[in-house]
Amino acid sequence: MVSKQKEHAKTIAVYPGSFDPIHNGHIDVIRRSVQLFDEVIVAVTYNPHKDSALFTPDERVEMIRDVVHDLEPRARVDKFSGLTVDYCERIGAQVIIRSLRAVTDFDYELQMANMNKQMKPSVETIFLPANPKLFFSASRLIKEVASYGQRVPDLVPEAVMNRLRRKLKIE
Ligand code: PNS
């Protein structure tokens, strides 16, 4: 029989991504993840030498905080540059969360998970299937349609949509 553990070690999970910008698919993953782990760190990744993102790392962090602040302190937001596994080690995280929208995501995600495992065997990658209602959410497409002035209220929170319009100078 499995006995109850005397000491419950805190499980910290990192949900890394560009989040340029965060959309409802990401938010759904964050909300589900806080049910599974003691702490979820939503971590904006950036490369200080070649970052082609629309929003700065700080703007992305701010936007995420705006939309998931009700989940604090179970969910916290941070940013890092460098390898995800190094960041996990620095903050003591045991798990990387990634979401799969379709089978086309799988190849790249599996490669990344295996490479991360190779570099840091103690860190596990967990895949969460994207919510089927939001599976087509993709920051790249959201930016594209927003650049033509199209609102996508089902895909991004209003605060993010407003930031997108300001950034893209759409009145
Ligand atoms: O959701 P995204 O934007 O496609 O996220 C990709 C991300 C940020 C998870 C990936 O590029 C990453 O982990 N970047 C940090 C650098 C790193 O660890 N690269 C090696 C992966 S094997």
Coordinates of N, CA, C and O and ligand atoms in Angstrom, one line a residue:
M1 N 0.8 -1.2 0.0 CA 0.0 0.0 0.0 C 0.9 1.3 0.0 O 1.9 1.3 0.7
V2 N 0.5 2.2 -0.7 CA 1.3 3.5 -0.8 C 0.9 4.3 0.5 O -0.2 4.6 0.7
S3 N 2.0 4.6 1.2 CA 1.7 5.4 2.4 C 1.8 6.9 2.2 O 2.5 7.3 1.2
K4 N 1.1 7.6 3.0 CA 1.1 9.0 2.8 C 2.5 9.6 3.1 O 3.1 9.2 4.1
Q5 N 2.9 10.5 2.2 CA 4.2 11.0 2.4 C 4.2 12.0 3.6 O 3.3 12.7 3.8
K6 N 5.3 11.8 4.4 CA 5.3 12.7 5.6 C 5.5 14.2 5.2 O 4.9 15.1 5.7
E7 N 6.5 14.3 4.4 CA 6.8 15.7 4.0 C 6.5 15.8 2.5 O 6.9 15.1 1.7
H8 N 5.7 16.8 2.2 CA 5.3 17.0 0.8 C 6.2 18.1 0.3 O 6.1 19.3 0.6
A9 N 7.1 17.7 -0.6 CA 8.0 18.7 -1.2 C 7.2 19.5 -2.2 O 6.3 19.0 -3.0
K10 N 7.4 20.8 -2.2 CA 6.7 21.7 -3.1 C 7.0 21.4 -4.6 O 8.2 21.4 -4.9
T11 N 6.1 21.2 -5.4 CA 6.4 21.0 -6.8 C 6.2 22.4 -7.6 O 5.1 22.9 -7.6
I12 N 7.3 22.8 -8.1 CA 7.3 24.1 -8.9 C 7.4 23.8 -10.4 O 8.2 23.0 -10.8
A13 N 6.4 24.3 -11.1 CA 6.4 24.1 -12.6 C 6.7 25.4 -13.3 O 6.2 26.5 -12.8
V14 N 7.4 25.3 -14.3 CA 7.7 26.5 -15.2 C 6.9 26.4 -16.5 O 7.0 25.3 -17.1
Y15 N 6.2 27.4 -16.8 CA 5.5 27.4 -18.1 C 6.2 28.5 -19.0 O 5.9 29.7 -18.8
P16 N 7.2 28.0 -19.8 CA 8.0 29.0 -20.6 C 7.3 29.3 -21.9 O 6.6 28.5 -22.5
G17 N 7.6 30.5 -22.4 CA 7.1 30.8 -23.8 C 7.4 32.2 -24.1 O 7.9 33.0 -23.3
S18 N 7.2 32.6 -25.4 CA 7.4 33.9 -25.8 C 6.3 34.8 -25.3 O 6.5 36.0 -25.1
F19 N 5.1 34.3 -25.4 CA 3.9 35.1 -24.9 C 3.9 36.4 -25.5 O 3.7 37.5 -24.9
D20 N 3.9 36.5 -26.9 CA 4.0 37.7 -27.6 C 2.8 38.0 -28.5 O 3.0 37.9 -29.7
P21 N 1.6 38.2 -28.0 CA 1.3 38.4 -26.6 C 0.6 37.1 -26.0 O 0.3 36.1 -26.8
I22 N 0.3 37.1 -24.7 CA -0.4 36.0 -24.1 C -1.8 36.0 -24.7 O -2.4 37.0 -25.0
H23 N -2.4 34.8 -24.9 CA -3.7 34.6 -25.4 C -4.5 33.7 -24.6 O -4.0 33.1 -23.6
N24 N -5.8 33.5 -24.9 CA -6.7 32.7 -24.1 C -6.3 31.2 -24.0 O -6.5 30.6 -23.0
G25 N -5.6 30.7 -25.0 CA -5.1 29.3 -24.9 C -4.1 29.2 -23.8 O -4.1 28.3 -23.0
H26 N -3.2 30.2 -23.8 CA -2.1 30.2 -22.7 C -2.8 30.3 -21.3 O -2.4 29.6 -20.4
I27 N -3.8 31.2 -21.2 CA -4.4 31.5 -19.9 C -5.1 30.2 -19.4 O -5.1 29.8 -18.3
D28 N -5.7 29.5 -20.4 CA -6.4 28.2 -20.0 C -5.4 27.2 -19.5 O -5.6 26.5 -18.5
V29 N -4.2 27.2 -20.1 CA -3.1 26.3 -19.6 C -2.7 26.7 -18.2 O -2.5 25.8 -17.3
I30 N -2.5 28.0 -18.0 CA -2.1 28.5 -16.6 C -3.1 28.1 -15.6 O -2.8 27.6 -14.5
R31 N -4.4 28.3 -15.9 CA -5.5 28.0 -14.9 C -5.5 26.5 -14.6 O -5.7 26.2 -13.4
R32 N -5.3 25.7 -15.6 CA -5.3 24.3 -15.3 C -4.1 23.8 -14.6 O -4.1 23.0 -13.7
S33 N -3.0 24.5 -14.9 CA -1.7 24.1 -14.2 C -1.7 24.4 -12.7 O -1.1 23.6 -12.0
V34 N -2.3 25.5 -12.3 CA -2.3 25.8 -10.9 C -3.1 24.7 -10.1 O -2.9 24.7 -8.9
Q35 N -3.9 24.0 -10.8 CA -4.7 22.9 -10.1 C -3.7 21.7 -9.9 O -4.0 20.8 -9.1
L36 N -2.7 21.6 -10.7 CA -1.8 20.4 -10.7 C -0.5 20.6 -9.9 O 0.0 19.6 -9.4
F37 N -0.1 21.8 -9.8 CA 1.3 22.1 -9.1 C 1.1 23.1 -8.0 O 0.2 23.9 -8.0
D38 N 2.1 23.0 -7.1 CA 2.0 23.9 -5.9 C 2.2 25.4 -6.4 O 1.7 26.3 -5.9
E39 N 3.1 25.5 -7.3 CA 3.5 26.8 -7.8 C 3.7 26.8 -9.3 O 4.4 25.8 -9.8
V40 N 3.2 27.7 -10.1 CA 3.5 27.7 -11.5 C 4.1 29.1 -11.8 O 3.5 30.1 -11.5
I41 N 5.3 29.0 -12.4 CA 5.9 30.3 -12.8 C 5.8 30.4 -14.3 O 6.3 29.6 -15.1
V42 N 5.0 31.4 -14.7 CA 4.9 31.7 -16.2 C 6.1 32.6 -16.5 O 6.3 33.7 -16.0
A43 N 6.9 32.0 -17.4 CA 8.2 32.6 -17.6 C 8.3 33.1 -19.1 O 8.3 32.3 -20.0
V44 N 8.4 34.4 -19.3 CA 8.6 35.0 -20.6 C 10.1 34.8 -21.0 O 11.0 35.2 -20.3
T45 N 10.3 34.1 -22.1 CA 11.7 33.9 -22.6 C 12.1 35.0 -23.6 O 11.2 35.4 -24.4
Y46 N 13.3 35.4 -23.6 CA 13.7 36.4 -24.6 C 15.2 36.3 -24.8 O 15.9 35.7 -24.0
N47 N 15.6 36.7 -26.0 CA 17.0 36.7 -26.3 C 17.5 38.1 -26.5 O 17.0 38.8 -27.4
P48 N 18.3 38.6 -25.5 CA 18.7 40.0 -25.6 C 19.4 40.4 -26.9 O 19.4 41.6 -27.3
H49 N 20.0 39.4 -27.6 CA 20.8 39.7 -28.8 C 19.9 39.7 -30.1 O 20.2 40.4 -31.0
K50 N 18.9 38.9 -30.1 CA 18.0 38.8 -31.3 C 16.6 38.5 -30.9 O 16.2 37.3 -30.8
D51 N 15.9 39.5 -30.5 CA 14.5 39.3 -30.1 C 13.6 40.0 -31.1 O 13.6 41.2 -31.2
S52 N 12.9 39.2 -31.9 CA 12.0 39.9 -32.9 C 10.6 40.1 -32.4 O 9.7 40.3 -33.2
A53 N 10.4 40.0 -31.1 CA 9.0 40.1 -30.5 C 8.5 41.5 -30.7 O 9.2 42.5 -30.8
L54 N 7.1 41.5 -30.8 CA 6.4 42.8 -30.9 C 6.5 43.6 -29.6 O 6.8 44.8 -29.5
F55 N 6.3 42.9 -28.5 CA 6.3 43.5 -27.2 C 7.6 43.2 -26.5 O 8.3 42.2 -26.7
T56 N 8.1 44.2 -25.6 CA 9.3 44.0 -24.9 C 9.0 42.9 -23.8 O 7.9 42.7 -23.4
P57 N 10.1 42.3 -23.3 CA 9.9 41.3 -22.2 C 9.1 41.9 -21.1 O 8.2 41.2 -20.5
D58 N 9.4 43.1 -20.7 CA 8.6 43.7 -19.5 C 7.2 43.9 -19.9 O 6.3 43.7 -19.0
E59 N 6.9 44.3 -21.1 CA 5.5 44.5 -21.5 C 4.7 43.2 -21.5 O 3.6 43.1 -21.0
R60 N 5.4 42.1 -21.9 CA 4.8 40.8 -21.9 C 4.5 40.3 -20.5 O 3.5 39.8 -20.2
V61 N 5.5 40.6 -19.6 CA 5.3 40.2 -18.2 C 4.1 41.0 -17.6 O 3.2 40.4 -16.9
E62 N 4.1 42.3 -17.9 CA 3.0 43.1 -17.4 C 1.6 42.6 -17.8 O 0.7 42.5 -17.1
M63 N 1.5 42.3 -19.1 CA 0.3 41.8 -19.7 C -0.2 40.5 -19.0 O -1.4 40.3 -18.7
I64 N 0.8 39.6 -18.8 CA 0.4 38.3 -18.2 C 0.0 38.6 -16.8 O -1.1 38.0 -16.3
R65 N 0.7 39.5 -16.0 CA 0.3 39.8 -14.6 C -1.1 40.3 -14.6 O -2.0 40.0 -13.8
D66 N -1.4 41.2 -15.6 CA -2.8 41.8 -15.6 C -3.9 40.8 -15.7 O -4.9 40.9 -15.2
V67 N -3.6 39.7 -16.5 CA -4.7 38.7 -16.8 C -4.7 37.5 -15.9 O -5.7 36.8 -15.9
V68 N -3.6 37.3 -15.1 CA -3.7 36.1 -14.2 C -3.4 36.5 -12.7 O -3.2 35.6 -11.9
H69 N -3.6 37.8 -12.4 CA -3.3 38.2 -11.1 C -4.1 37.5 -10.0 O -3.7 37.4 -8.9
D70 N -5.3 37.1 -10.4 CA -6.2 36.4 -9.5 C -5.7 35.1 -9.0 O -6.1 34.5 -8.0
L71 N -4.7 34.6 -9.8 CA -4.1 33.2 -9.4 C -2.9 33.3 -8.5 O -2.4 32.3 -8.1
E72 N -2.5 34.6 -8.2 CA -1.3 34.7 -7.3 C -1.7 34.3 -5.9 O -2.9 34.5 -5.5
P73 N -0.8 33.7 -5.1 CA 0.6 33.4 -5.4 C 0.8 32.1 -6.0 O 2.0 31.7 -6.3
R74 N -0.2 31.3 -6.4 CA 0.0 30.0 -7.0 C 0.7 30.2 -8.4 O 1.5 29.4 -8.8
A75 N 0.3 31.2 -9.1 CA 0.9 31.5 -10.4 C 1.7 32.8 -10.2 O 1.1 33.8 -9.7
R76 N 2.9 32.8 -10.6 CA 3.7 34.0 -10.6 C 4.3 34.2 -12.0 O 4.4 33.3 -12.8
V77 N 4.7 35.4 -12.3 CA 5.2 35.7 -13.6 C 6.6 36.2 -13.5 O 7.0 37.0 -12.6
D78 N 7.5 35.8 -14.5 CA 8.9 36.2 -14.4 C 9.4 36.2 -15.9 O 8.6 35.9 -16.8
K79 N 10.6 36.5 -16.1 CA 11.2 36.5 -17.5 C 12.6 36.0 -17.3 O 13.2 36.2 -16.2
F80 N 13.1 35.4 -18.4 CA 14.5 35.0 -18.4 C 15.1 34.9 -19.8 O 14.3 34.7 -20.7
S81 N 16.4 35.0 -19.9 CA 17.0 34.7 -21.2 C 17.9 33.6 -20.9 O 18.4 33.4 -19.8
G82 N 18.2 32.8 -21.9 CA 19.1 31.6 -21.7 C 18.2 30.3 -21.7 O 17.1 30.3 -22.2
L83 N 18.8 29.2 -21.2 CA 18.1 28.0 -21.3 C 17.1 27.8 -20.3 O 17.3 28.1 -19.1
T84 N 15.9 27.2 -20.7 CA 14.9 26.9 -19.7 C 15.3 26.0 -18.6 O 15.0 26.2 -17.4
V85 N 16.1 25.0 -18.9 CA 16.5 24.1 -17.9 C 17.4 24.8 -16.8 O 17.4 24.5 -15.6
D86 N 18.2 25.7 -17.3 CA 19.1 26.5 -16.3 C 18.2 27.3 -15.4 O 18.4 27.5 -14.2
Y87 N 17.2 27.9 -16.0 CA 16.2 28.7 -15.3 C 15.5 27.8 -14.2 O 15.4 28.2 -13.0
C88 N 15.1 26.6 -14.6 CA 14.5 25.7 -13.7 C 15.4 25.4 -12.5 O 15.0 25.4 -11.4
E89 N 16.7 25.2 -12.8 CA 17.6 24.9 -11.8 C 17.7 26.0 -10.8 O 17.8 25.9 -9.6
R90 N 17.8 27.2 -11.4 CA 18.0 28.4 -10.6 C 16.9 28.6 -9.6 O 17.1 29.0 -8.4
I91 N 15.7 28.4 -10.0 CA 14.5 28.6 -9.1 C 14.0 27.4 -8.4 O 13.1 27.4 -7.7
G92 N 14.6 26.2 -8.7 CA 14.3 25.0 -8.0 C 13.0 24.3 -8.6 O 12.2 23.7 -7.9
A93 N 12.8 24.5 -9.9 CA 11.6 23.9 -10.5 C 11.9 22.5 -11.0 O 13.0 22.3 -11.5
Q94 N 10.9 21.6 -10.9 CA 11.1 20.2 -11.3 C 10.4 19.9 -12.6 O 10.6 18.9 -13.2
V95 N 9.5 20.8 -13.0 CA 8.6 20.5 -14.2 C 8.6 21.7 -15.2 O 8.6 22.8 -14.8
I96 N 8.6 21.3 -16.4 CA 8.3 22.3 -17.5 C 7.0 21.9 -18.1 O 6.7 20.8 -18.4
I97 N 6.1 22.9 -18.2 CA 4.8 22.7 -18.8 C 4.8 23.2 -20.2 O 5.3 24.3 -20.5
R98 N 4.3 22.4 -21.2 CA 4.1 22.8 -22.5 C 2.8 22.4 -23.0 O 2.2 21.4 -22.5
S99 N 2.2 23.1 -23.9 CA 0.9 22.7 -24.4 C 1.0 22.2 -25.8 O 1.8 22.8 -26.6
L100 N 0.1 21.3 -26.2 CA 0.1 20.8 -27.6 C -1.3 21.1 -28.2 O -2.3 20.8 -27.6
R101 N -1.3 21.8 -29.3 CA -2.5 22.2 -29.9 C -2.9 21.1 -30.9 O -4.1 20.7 -31.0
A102 N -1.9 20.6 -31.7 CA -2.2 19.7 -32.7 C -1.0 18.8 -32.9 O 0.1 19.1 -32.3
V103 N -1.2 17.8 -33.7 CA -0.1 16.8 -33.9 C 1.2 17.5 -34.5 O 2.3 17.1 -34.3
T104 N 0.9 18.6 -35.2 CA 2.0 19.3 -35.9 C 2.9 20.0 -34.8 O 4.1 20.3 -35.1
D105 N 2.4 20.2 -33.6 CA 3.2 20.8 -32.5 C 4.1 19.7 -32.0 O 5.2 20.0 -31.4
F106 N 3.7 18.4 -32.1 CA 4.3 17.4 -31.3 C 5.8 17.2 -31.6 O 6.6 17.0 -30.7
D107 N 6.1 17.2 -32.9 CA 7.5 16.9 -33.3 C 8.5 17.8 -32.6 O 9.5 17.4 -32.0
Y108 N 8.2 19.1 -32.8 CA 9.1 20.1 -32.2 C 9.1 20.0 -30.7 O 10.2 20.1 -30.0
E109 N 8.0 19.8 -30.1 CA 7.9 19.8 -28.6 C 8.6 18.6 -28.1 O 9.2 18.7 -27.0
L110 N 8.5 17.5 -28.8 CA 9.1 16.3 -28.3 C 10.7 16.4 -28.4 O 11.4 16.0 -27.5
Q111 N 11.1 17.0 -29.5 CA 12.6 17.3 -29.6 C 13.1 18.1 -28.5 O 14.1 17.9 -27.9
M112 N 12.3 19.2 -28.2 CA 12.7 20.1 -27.2 C 12.7 19.4 -25.8 O 13.6 19.6 -25.0
A113 N 11.7 18.6 -25.6 CA 11.6 17.9 -24.3 C 12.7 16.9 -24.1 O 13.3 16.8 -23.0
N114 N 13.1 16.3 -25.2 CA 14.2 15.3 -25.1 C 15.5 16.0 -24.9 O 16.4 15.5 -24.2
M115 N 15.7 17.1 -25.6 CA 16.9 17.9 -25.4 C 17.0 18.4 -24.0 O 18.1 18.3 -23.4
N116 N 15.9 18.9 -23.5 CA 15.9 19.4 -22.1 C 16.2 18.3 -21.1 O 17.0 18.4 -20.1
K117 N 15.7 17.1 -21.4 CA 15.9 15.9 -20.5 C 17.4 15.5 -20.5 O 17.9 15.1 -19.5
Q118 N 17.9 15.6 -21.8 CA 19.3 15.3 -21.9 C 20.2 16.2 -21.1 O 21.2 15.8 -20.4
M119 N 19.9 17.5 -21.1 CA 20.7 18.5 -20.4 C 20.4 18.4 -18.9 O 21.3 18.6 -18.1
K120 N 19.2 18.2 -18.5 CA 18.8 18.2 -17.1 C 17.8 17.1 -16.8 O 16.6 17.3 -16.8
P121 N 18.3 15.8 -16.5 CA 17.4 14.7 -16.4 C 16.4 14.8 -15.2 O 15.4 14.2 -15.3
S122 N 16.7 15.7 -14.2 CA 15.8 15.7 -13.1 C 14.6 16.6 -13.4 O 13.6 16.6 -12.7
V123 N 14.6 17.3 -14.5 CA 13.4 18.2 -14.9 C 12.6 17.4 -15.9 O 13.0 17.0 -17.0
E124 N 11.3 17.3 -15.6 CA 10.4 16.6 -16.5 C 9.5 17.6 -17.3 O 9.1 18.6 -16.7
T125 N 9.3 17.2 -18.5 CA 8.3 18.1 -19.3 C 7.0 17.4 -19.3 O 6.9 16.2 -19.5
I126 N 6.0 18.2 -19.0 CA 4.6 17.7 -19.0 C 3.8 18.4 -20.1 O 3.9 19.6 -20.2
F127 N 3.1 17.6 -21.0 CA 2.3 18.2 -22.0 C 0.9 18.3 -21.6 O 0.3 17.3 -21.3
L128 N 0.3 19.5 -21.8 CA -1.2 19.6 -21.6 C -1.8 19.8 -22.9 O -1.4 20.7 -23.7
P129 N -2.9 19.0 -23.2 CA -3.5 19.3 -24.5 C -4.3 20.6 -24.4 O -4.9 21.0 -23.4
A130 N -4.2 21.4 -25.5 CA -4.8 22.7 -25.5 C -6.3 22.5 -25.5 O -6.8 21.5 -26.0
N131 N -7.0 23.4 -24.9 CA -8.5 23.4 -24.8 C -9.0 23.3 -26.3 O -8.6 24.2 -27.1
P132 N -9.8 22.4 -26.7 CA -10.2 22.3 -28.1 C -10.9 23.5 -28.6 O -10.9 23.8 -29.8
K133 N -11.6 24.3 -27.7 CA -12.2 25.5 -28.1 C -11.2 26.6 -28.5 O -11.6 27.6 -29.1
L134 N -10.0 26.4 -28.0 CA -9.0 27.5 -28.2 C -7.8 27.0 -29.0 O -6.8 27.7 -29.0
F135 N -7.9 25.8 -29.6 CA -6.7 25.1 -30.1 C -6.1 25.9 -31.2 O -4.9 25.8 -31.5
F136 N -6.9 26.8 -31.9 CA -6.3 27.5 -33.0 C -5.7 28.8 -32.6 O -5.2 29.6 -33.4
S137 N -5.7 29.1 -31.3 CA -5.1 30.4 -30.8 C -3.6 30.3 -31.1 O -2.9 29.3 -30.7
A138 N -3.1 31.3 -31.7 CA -1.6 31.4 -31.9 C -1.2 32.9 -31.9 O -1.9 33.7 -32.6
S139 N -0.2 33.2 -31.1 CA 0.1 34.7 -31.0 C 0.4 35.3 -32.4 O 0.1 36.4 -32.7
R140 N 1.1 34.5 -33.2 CA 1.5 35.0 -34.5 C 0.3 35.4 -35.4 O 0.3 36.4 -36.0
L141 N -0.7 34.5 -35.4 CA -1.9 34.8 -36.2 C -2.7 35.9 -35.5 O -3.3 36.8 -36.3
I142 N -2.8 36.0 -34.2 CA -3.5 37.0 -33.5 C -2.9 38.4 -33.9 O -3.6 39.4 -34.2
K143 N -1.5 38.5 -33.9 CA -0.9 39.7 -34.3 C -1.2 40.1 -35.7 O -1.4 41.2 -36.0
E144 N -1.2 39.1 -36.6 CA -1.5 39.3 -38.0 C -2.9 39.9 -38.2 O -3.0 41.0 -38.8
V145 N -3.9 39.3 -37.6 CA -5.2 39.8 -37.8 C -5.4 41.1 -37.2 O -6.1 42.0 -37.7
A146 N -4.8 41.3 -36.0 CA -4.9 42.6 -35.3 C -4.3 43.7 -36.1 O -4.7 44.8 -36.1
S147 N -3.2 43.4 -36.9 CA -2.5 44.4 -37.6 C -3.5 45.0 -38.7 O -3.2 46.0 -39.3
Y148 N -4.5 44.2 -39.1 CA -5.5 44.6 -40.1 C -6.7 45.3 -39.4 O -7.7 45.5 -40.0
G149 N -6.6 45.5 -38.1 CA -7.6 46.2 -37.4 C -8.7 45.2 -36.9 O -9.8 45.7 -36.4
Q150 N -8.6 43.9 -37.1 CA -9.6 43.0 -36.7 C -9.5 42.7 -35.2 O -8.4 42.4 -34.7
R151 N -10.6 42.7 -34.5 CA -10.6 42.4 -33.1 C -10.9 40.9 -33.0 O -11.6 40.3 -33.8
V152 N -10.2 40.2 -32.0 CA -10.4 38.8 -31.8 C -10.8 38.6 -30.3 O -10.0 38.0 -29.6
P153 N -12.0 39.0 -29.9 CA -12.3 39.0 -28.5 C -12.4 37.6 -27.9 O -12.2 37.5 -26.7
D154 N -12.6 36.6 -28.7 CA -12.6 35.2 -28.1 C -11.2 34.6 -27.9 O -11.1 33.6 -27.3
L155 N -10.3 35.3 -28.5 CA -8.9 34.7 -28.4 C -8.0 35.4 -27.4 O -7.0 34.8 -27.0
V156 N -8.2 36.7 -27.2 CA -7.4 37.4 -26.2 C -8.2 38.2 -25.3 O -9.3 38.8 -25.7
P157 N -7.8 38.4 -24.0 CA -8.5 39.3 -23.1 C -8.5 40.7 -23.7 O -7.6 41.1 -24.4
E158 N -9.5 41.5 -23.2 CA -9.7 42.9 -23.8 C -8.4 43.7 -23.5 O -8.0 44.5 -24.3
A159 N -7.8 43.5 -22.3 CA -6.6 44.3 -22.0 C -5.5 44.0 -23.0 O -4.8 45.0 -23.3
V160 N -5.4 42.8 -23.4 CA -4.3 42.4 -24.3 C -4.7 43.0 -25.7 O -3.8 43.6 -26.4
M161 N -6.0 42.9 -26.1 CA -6.4 43.5 -27.4 C -6.1 45.0 -27.4 O -5.6 45.5 -28.4
N162 N -6.4 45.7 -26.3 CA -6.1 47.1 -26.3 C -4.7 47.4 -26.5 O -4.3 48.4 -27.2
R163 N -3.8 46.6 -25.8 CA -2.4 46.8 -25.9 C -1.9 46.6 -27.3 O -1.0 47.3 -27.8
L164 N -2.5 45.5 -27.9 CA -2.1 45.2 -29.3 C -2.5 46.4 -30.2 O -1.7 46.8 -31.1
R165 N -3.6 47.0 -30.0 CA -4.1 48.1 -30.9 C -3.2 49.3 -30.7 O -2.8 50.0 -31.7
R166 N -2.8 49.5 -29.4 CA -1.9 50.7 -29.2 C -0.5 50.4 -29.8 O 0.0 51.3 -30.5
K167 N 0.0 49.2 -29.7 CA 1.3 48.9 -30.2 C 1.3 49.0 -31.7 O 2.3 49.5 -32.3
L168 N 0.2 48.5 -32.3 CA 0.1 48.5 -33.8 C -0.4 49.8 -34.4 O -0.6 49.9 -35.5
K169 N -0.7 50.8 -33.4 CA -1.2 52.1 -33.8 C -2.5 52.0 -34.6 O -2.6 52.6 -35.7
I170 N -3.4 51.2 -34.1 CA -4.7 51.1 -34.7 C -5.7 51.8 -33.8 O -5.8 51.6 -32.6
E171 N -6.4 52.8 -34.4 CA -7.4 53.6 -33.6 C -8.7 52.8 -33.5 O -9.1 52.1 -34.3
Ligands
PNS1 O1 5.8 29.0 -27.0 P1 7.1 29.3 -27.7 O2 7.2 30.8 -27.8 O3 7.3 28.5 -28.9 O4 8.2 28.8 -26.7 C1 9.5 28.3 -27.0 C2 10.4 28.2 -25.8 C3 10.5 29.6 -25.3 C4 9.8 27.3 -24.8 C5 11.7 27.7 -26.2 O5 12.2 28.5 -27.3 C6 12.7 27.8 -25.1 O6 12.7 27.0 -24.2 N1 13.6 28.8 -25.1 C7 14.6 29.0 -24.1 C8 15.9 28.5 -24.7 C9 16.0 27.0 -24.6 O7 16.0 26.5 -23.5 N2 16.2 26.4 -25.7 C10 16.5 25.0 -25.8 C11 15.3 24.2 -26.0 S1 15.8 22.5 -26.4

